[in-house]
XYZ file of C-alpha atoms in Angstrom:
461
model
C -14.658 8.483 1.122
C -13.201 6.753 4.187
C -10.114 4.599 4.255
C -11.008 1.771 6.668
C -7.369 1.294 7.622
C -7.358 4.917 8.794
C -10.335 4.260 11.064
C -8.878 0.970 12.284
C -5.557 2.575 13.219
C -7.359 4.618 15.872
C -9.586 1.767 17.088
C -7.053 -1.059 17.203
C -3.417 -1.855 17.917
C -1.091 -4.379 16.379
C 1.839 -6.074 18.034
C 4.030 -3.543 16.226
C 3.348 0.002 15.021
C 4.677 1.988 12.079
C 3.968 5.700 12.144
C 4.430 8.460 9.563
C 8.211 8.398 10.119
C 8.151 4.797 8.785
C 10.009 3.428 11.811
C 8.805 0.150 13.297
C 8.289 0.422 17.062
C 6.679 -1.652 19.830
C 2.920 -1.502 20.291
C 1.098 -4.361 22.045
C 4.389 -6.250 21.934
C 7.128 -4.531 23.938
C 9.940 -6.567 22.371
C 10.605 -9.498 20.045
C 13.378 -11.915 19.148
C 13.816 -13.572 15.756
C 14.909 -17.174 16.423
C 15.688 -20.416 14.580
C 16.996 -18.688 11.421
C 13.828 -16.673 11.047
C 11.457 -19.609 11.544
C 10.233 -18.465 14.978
C 9.563 -15.056 16.525
C 9.018 -14.640 20.264
C 6.983 -11.626 21.395
C 6.852 -10.197 24.900
C 3.426 -8.623 25.376
C 2.520 -5.352 27.033
C 0.950 -5.867 30.455
C -2.029 -4.034 31.951
C -3.757 -3.353 28.601
C -7.537 -3.668 28.301
C -9.883 -3.740 25.339
C -12.561 -1.054 25.160
C -15.101 -3.412 26.779
C -12.808 -4.025 29.758
C -11.605 -7.437 28.589
C -7.874 -7.966 29.326
C -5.348 -8.143 26.499
C -3.079 -11.178 26.801
C -1.489 -14.062 24.908
C -4.877 -15.700 24.406
C -6.073 -12.627 22.497
C -3.029 -12.787 20.213
C -3.527 -16.477 19.451
C -7.274 -15.977 18.907
C -6.603 -13.073 16.524
C -4.274 -15.050 14.279
C -6.253 -18.291 14.416
C -9.206 -16.176 13.238
C -7.188 -14.346 10.581
C -5.729 -17.562 9.149
C -9.029 -19.472 9.377
C -12.446 -19.287 7.725
C -13.229 -15.766 8.922
C -9.959 -14.366 7.574
C -10.513 -16.125 4.250
C -13.565 -13.913 3.660
C -11.386 -10.788 3.417
C -8.351 -9.581 1.479
C -5.836 -9.588 4.347
C -5.220 -13.282 4.976
C -2.740 -13.708 2.119
C -0.333 -11.254 3.753
C 0.099 -13.513 6.788
C 0.253 -17.028 5.361
C 3.894 -17.425 6.423
C 2.526 -17.955 9.954
C 2.087 -21.665 10.739
C 0.642 -21.110 14.209
C 0.853 -19.031 17.367
C 1.931 -20.786 20.572
C 1.117 -19.380 24.006
C 4.211 -19.583 26.243
C 2.616 -17.734 29.149
C 0.081 -14.916 29.610
C 2.560 -12.334 28.338
C 4.641 -14.327 25.833
C 3.811 -15.874 22.455
C 5.863 -17.662 19.804
C 4.998 -17.307 16.117
C 6.041 -20.465 14.276
C 6.537 -19.819 10.566
C 6.226 -22.047 7.517
C 9.038 -20.068 5.903
C 10.996 -16.953 6.885
C 9.189 -13.723 6.024
C 11.500 -10.718 6.399
C 8.558 -8.333 6.101
C 6.367 -10.008 8.725
C 7.221 -7.598 11.559
C 6.092 -4.733 9.334
C 2.983 -6.642 8.296
C 2.107 -7.074 11.973
C 1.686 -3.286 12.074
C -0.775 -3.591 9.189
C -4.528 -3.296 9.377
C -5.046 -7.029 8.886
C -3.091 -7.924 12.040
C -4.912 -5.737 14.549
C -5.553 -7.598 17.817
C -9.219 -8.353 18.557
C -11.042 -9.382 21.789
C -11.802 -13.137 22.010
C -14.568 -13.070 24.611
C -16.413 -10.154 23.026
C -16.468 -11.859 19.615
C -17.447 -15.243 21.077
C -20.278 -13.615 23.007
C -21.644 -11.297 20.300
C -20.590 -13.031 17.059
C -18.672 -11.895 14.003
C -21.548 -10.027 12.373
C -22.083 -7.841 15.446
C -18.332 -7.270 15.861
C -18.078 -6.058 12.263
C -20.542 -3.242 12.985
C -19.628 -2.677 16.672
C -15.822 -3.083 16.753
C -13.812 -3.231 19.972
C -10.047 -2.832 20.134
C -7.309 -1.496 22.406
C -6.622 1.735 20.499
C -6.804 5.367 21.640
C -10.388 5.797 20.407
C -13.404 3.550 20.942
C -16.465 2.912 18.816
C -19.633 4.980 19.317
C -21.845 4.446 16.261
C -21.869 3.431 12.613
C -24.351 4.458 9.953
C -23.662 2.785 6.581
C -22.781 5.244 3.809
C -22.957 8.136 6.294
C -20.320 7.995 9.033
C -18.582 6.180 11.861
C -18.198 7.973 15.186
C -15.476 7.342 17.777
C -14.656 8.838 21.163
C -11.485 8.974 23.251
C -10.798 5.812 25.265
C -9.890 6.834 28.805
C -8.211 3.500 29.517
C -5.749 3.676 26.601
C -2.348 2.207 27.512
C -0.301 4.969 25.838
C -0.526 8.739 25.655
C -4.243 9.430 25.425
C -5.739 11.472 22.582
C -6.206 15.225 22.886
C -9.442 15.060 20.885
C -12.604 13.949 22.669
C -14.212 12.497 19.562
C -13.693 11.642 15.891
C -16.288 11.542 13.129
C -15.293 9.791 9.911
C -17.734 10.791 7.185
C -18.313 8.770 4.021
C -18.234 11.240 1.120
C -17.894 9.492 -2.231
C -17.829 12.578 -4.469
C -14.457 14.424 -4.350
C -15.983 17.833 -5.134
C -18.409 17.405 -2.221
C -15.563 16.444 0.116
C -13.581 19.550 -0.870
C -16.676 21.744 -0.518
C -17.202 20.328 2.987
C -13.565 21.086 3.783
C -14.036 24.679 2.616
C -17.217 25.139 4.632
C -15.732 23.650 7.803
C -17.977 20.586 7.658
C -14.885 18.404 7.735
C -11.385 19.204 8.987
C -9.292 16.680 7.034
C -9.777 15.077 3.618
C -7.565 12.029 3.179
C -6.006 10.476 0.061
C -6.901 9.530 -2.570
C -10.012 11.705 -2.457
C -8.562 14.989 -3.741
C -8.190 15.028 -7.543
C -5.156 16.808 -8.962
C -7.477 19.289 -10.669
C -8.877 20.426 -7.295
C -5.503 21.154 -5.684
C -5.591 24.864 -6.681
C -8.993 25.196 -4.963
C -7.412 24.176 -1.656
C -4.213 26.151 -2.192
C -6.196 29.317 -2.908
C -8.253 29.062 0.297
C -6.712 31.018 3.185
C -8.333 28.674 5.727
C -6.896 25.478 4.271
C -3.531 23.769 3.918
C -2.515 21.295 1.243
C -0.194 18.829 2.962
C 1.533 16.157 0.886
C 4.089 13.450 1.460
C 5.600 10.823 -0.797
C 3.300 7.808 -0.716
C 3.481 4.104 -1.525
C 1.418 4.140 -4.715
C 3.339 3.672 -7.953
C 2.092 3.630 -11.523
C 3.525 1.874 -14.549
C 2.547 0.549 -17.939
C 3.737 -3.042 -17.927
C 4.620 -4.916 -21.085
C 3.477 -8.121 -22.693
C 6.943 -9.665 -22.914
C 5.701 -12.848 -24.590
C 4.001 -11.730 -27.814
C 4.005 -8.976 -30.397
C 6.541 -6.200 -30.789
C 6.959 -5.776 -27.021
C 8.474 -9.264 -26.778
C 11.647 -7.529 -28.036
C 13.614 -5.827 -25.265
C 14.817 -3.151 -27.689
C 11.228 -2.197 -28.435
C 10.361 -2.008 -24.749
C 13.307 0.295 -24.104
C 12.336 2.397 -27.111
C 8.809 2.858 -25.788
C 10.187 3.922 -22.392
C 12.587 6.434 -23.965
C 9.829 7.836 -26.173
C 7.845 9.158 -23.182
C 8.713 12.373 -21.325
C 7.597 11.313 -17.860
C 8.820 14.497 -16.152
C 6.520 16.581 -18.352
C 3.605 14.274 -17.476
C 4.292 14.696 -13.751
C 4.559 18.475 -14.048
C 1.783 19.041 -16.568
C -0.901 16.524 -15.609
C -0.104 15.694 -11.975
C 0.694 19.207 -10.814
C 4.133 18.116 -9.625
C 2.526 15.844 -6.987
C 4.556 12.796 -8.008
C 8.122 11.666 -8.624
C 9.386 9.993 -11.779
C 10.515 6.466 -10.890
C 13.280 4.277 -12.274
C 11.894 1.078 -10.745
C 8.426 0.026 -9.629
C 8.735 1.538 -6.140
C 8.783 4.914 -4.430
C 11.590 6.550 -2.493
C 10.381 5.263 0.908
C 10.503 1.631 -0.203
C 13.067 -0.707 1.366
C 15.059 -1.706 -1.696
C 14.945 1.733 -3.332
C 18.278 2.756 -4.846
C 18.558 6.572 -4.866
C 21.393 6.364 -7.382
C 19.302 4.481 -9.946
C 18.293 6.682 -12.868
C 15.359 6.119 -15.232
C 16.027 5.678 -18.921
C 16.203 9.212 -20.343
C 13.608 10.829 -22.576
C 15.325 10.401 -25.942
C 12.945 10.076 -28.931
C 15.834 9.882 -31.419
C 17.353 6.905 -29.602
C 13.844 5.395 -29.380
C 13.443 5.621 -33.165
C 16.868 4.053 -33.636
C 16.007 1.099 -31.386
C 12.670 0.578 -33.160
C 14.437 0.565 -36.517
C 17.015 -1.937 -35.235
C 14.166 -4.168 -34.075
C 12.509 -4.007 -37.495
C 9.437 -2.125 -36.272
C 7.896 -0.078 -39.086
C 6.338 3.357 -38.578
C 2.612 2.979 -37.913
C 3.022 -0.192 -35.822
C 0.168 -0.510 -33.358
C 0.037 -1.229 -29.646
C -2.986 -1.548 -27.383
C -2.851 -0.071 -23.866
C -5.334 -1.517 -21.345
C -6.258 0.784 -18.463
C -8.780 0.939 -15.628
C -11.930 2.551 -16.917
C -12.695 4.497 -13.732
C -9.326 6.240 -13.357
C -9.780 9.613 -15.076
C -6.345 10.955 -14.121
C -4.516 7.913 -15.426
C -6.603 8.019 -18.602
C -5.219 11.516 -19.166
C -1.697 10.255 -18.445
C -2.173 7.430 -20.973
C -3.369 9.872 -23.621
C -0.129 11.790 -23.135
C 1.842 8.531 -23.398
C 0.039 7.722 -26.649
C 0.882 11.175 -28.017
C 4.572 10.681 -27.215
C 4.555 7.224 -28.820
C 3.040 8.678 -31.980
C 6.080 10.936 -32.285
C 8.303 7.884 -32.742
C 5.939 6.191 -35.199
C 3.920 3.992 -32.817
C 0.122 4.147 -32.939
C -1.297 3.452 -29.495
C -4.971 2.637 -28.939
C -6.249 3.103 -25.381
C -8.575 0.370 -24.160
C -10.473 1.259 -20.934
C -11.718 -1.806 -19.044
C -13.914 -2.121 -15.964
C -11.460 -2.375 -13.059
C -12.553 -5.747 -11.653
C -12.501 -7.289 -15.115
C -9.013 -5.955 -15.793
C -7.616 -7.083 -12.443
C -9.335 -10.451 -12.116
C -9.648 -11.667 -15.677
C -7.645 -9.825 -18.302
C -4.265 -9.383 -16.588
C -4.045 -12.724 -14.713
C -5.181 -14.622 -17.817
C -2.620 -12.914 -20.043
C -5.280 -11.312 -22.256
C -3.903 -7.761 -22.269
C -2.658 -5.688 -25.135
C 1.017 -4.859 -25.569
C 0.881 -2.593 -22.495
C -1.355 -2.500 -19.448
C -1.846 -0.305 -16.409
C -0.430 -1.489 -13.122
C -1.055 0.632 -10.040
C 0.403 -0.777 -6.851
C 0.046 0.367 -3.263
C 3.162 -1.219 -1.770
C 1.758 -0.667 1.736
C 4.573 -2.569 3.447
C 7.089 -0.156 1.878
C 9.276 -3.179 1.190
C 10.120 -3.917 -2.447
C 9.823 -7.666 -1.847
C 6.037 -7.482 -1.695
C 5.921 -5.637 -5.000
C 8.722 -7.381 -6.848
C 7.736 -10.954 -5.974
C 4.167 -10.327 -7.158
C 5.266 -8.567 -10.338
C 8.268 -10.619 -11.472
C 8.246 -14.145 -10.028
C 7.193 -16.904 -12.411
C 3.589 -18.003 -12.040
C 2.401 -15.001 -10.028
C -1.031 -13.490 -10.761
C 0.422 -10.140 -11.839
C 3.129 -11.729 -14.004
C 1.220 -13.524 -16.763
C 3.874 -13.280 -19.475
C 7.389 -13.563 -18.079
C 9.367 -16.452 -16.597
C 12.983 -15.757 -15.761
C 14.990 -18.273 -13.661
C 17.574 -15.636 -12.734
C 14.872 -13.285 -11.477
C 13.181 -16.111 -9.564
C 16.485 -17.000 -7.881
C 17.120 -13.399 -6.845
C 13.600 -13.005 -5.454
C 13.763 -16.227 -3.481
C 17.286 -15.671 -2.156
C 16.461 -12.477 -0.240
C 13.404 -13.894 1.517
C 15.433 -16.139 3.812
C 17.932 -13.446 4.819
C 17.892 -11.907 8.283
C 20.620 -9.343 7.479
C 18.766 -6.181 6.342
C 21.757 -4.756 4.457
C 22.212 -7.913 2.403
C 18.462 -8.053 1.688
C 18.506 -4.427 0.585
C 21.460 -5.090 -1.727
C 19.623 -7.953 -3.444
C 16.363 -5.977 -3.690
C 18.271 -3.168 -5.385
C 19.827 -5.751 -7.711
C 16.301 -6.989 -8.550
C 15.206 -3.428 -9.366
C 18.192 -2.930 -11.671
C 17.665 -6.289 -13.357
C 13.977 -5.550 -14.010
C 14.953 -2.172 -15.454
C 17.697 -3.722 -17.602
C 15.098 -6.085 -19.061
C 12.584 -3.208 -19.383
C 9.724 -5.245 -17.914
C 7.580 -2.114 -17.556
C 7.490 1.546 -18.394
C 7.898 3.024 -14.884
C 5.905 6.231 -14.666
C 5.647 7.827 -11.231
C 5.147 7.502 -7.513
C 2.139 9.579 -6.472
C 2.145 11.743 -3.352
C -0.365 11.192 -0.569
C -2.396 14.419 -0.733
C -4.273 15.757 2.295
C -6.535 18.776 2.560
C -6.475 20.150 6.112
C -8.272 23.015 7.821
C -5.771 25.399 9.450
C -7.563 25.073 12.788
C -6.139 21.526 12.967
C -2.837 21.488 14.868
C -0.032 18.911 15.105
C -1.248 16.960 12.075
C 1.432 14.775 10.485
C 0.559 13.278 7.079
C 0.855 9.503 6.910
C 2.260 8.126 3.638
C -0.120 5.148 3.862
C -3.252 7.082 5.048
C -3.051 5.411 8.457
C -3.231 8.529 10.582
C -3.112 7.983 14.319
C -4.696 11.123 15.700
C -3.555 11.046 19.351
C -1.578 14.273 19.082
C -3.993 16.238 16.896
C -5.877 19.193 18.331
C -8.579 21.393 16.824
C -8.696 25.056 17.824
């Protein structure tokens, strides 16, 4: 299994870069100024950079990239929606561009480090066409394209003309291995040196830990899991019931027993690296007696039923949900688990408000900014919020988007997290670690929380 963003991070550059330490630093832009109350951003561009085909990087390439991303070509993929705050890109001179925004987007600088905003070569694409570019990519990154064989691999080699510190490796081979057990077997045999998340199942962690030639390297990742509630109908329309269902489940035991300790129990729908995370915020405690009391106060009789909709292809989460159902049974709630084909769940059942009382929500949060999670989950009319409409929540969500003061934004995002928890809009479960299997002959490897490993510093003995 290959994460395309991982490949792209070594082939391409964005205007900004965010590495494993989560700090935003210059990349193809050397500096930027946020102007006009967040409605315009001016970027100074790095000089003397060339694409892998020798084409110069300049302001024209930046404008071409974002015209393409926000136009018909970008509409074909999933990335365009992350950048719709951009009205247009204006060329000031060869090394300066202004981004004019439709509305302030406090996360845009981080998004510009994202895979969707990688800068592409205008002349190369105009000459060869989009279809050819998709299978023969050219960027400005530390490695350049060599070959691509669908379902087999993509090969890269070091780019001698890279503008930064060049890679220590001469070549990279990303192999497509869809079966986790095969990927781990290849790691054990030396056929591959690194297996990236989310390939390694929890059940196979001991296999790696017991191998003297391998290291299991983990770091807290962006992916969070919750069971969200139907707040409009049935027993879960009652906040007391929602809190009871949360308090009925021992999430720490689930993390330790099913997930091998490779996760953290969460109090809000974000992990510890998220901007907006409040380290002092505590989850509702595991308290089945209090849960029974709340259910009784709400008039819920023992034997009441709830349906939990989950993704049918997620074996680990299915096991987690079975544990949740067992805990709910201890407080008199009968939970039926309803596995659904993933695309059907995500594109039909959830957005149309056709779920049971509870439904699985797994969220990547790749920007590591709670705004991108919270707005999608809690704002009225959003795809992932089919049941709830709360003017106070909407006001909070909207108010932080126009702020340029990070501390004030963080304060409001933390307030949003507390408010969502006070209303018990979901049963927050856990934030899952990014789990890497690495051969010990690999040196200087730093695990990336978001899988986007830039391998300049890596060596293989």
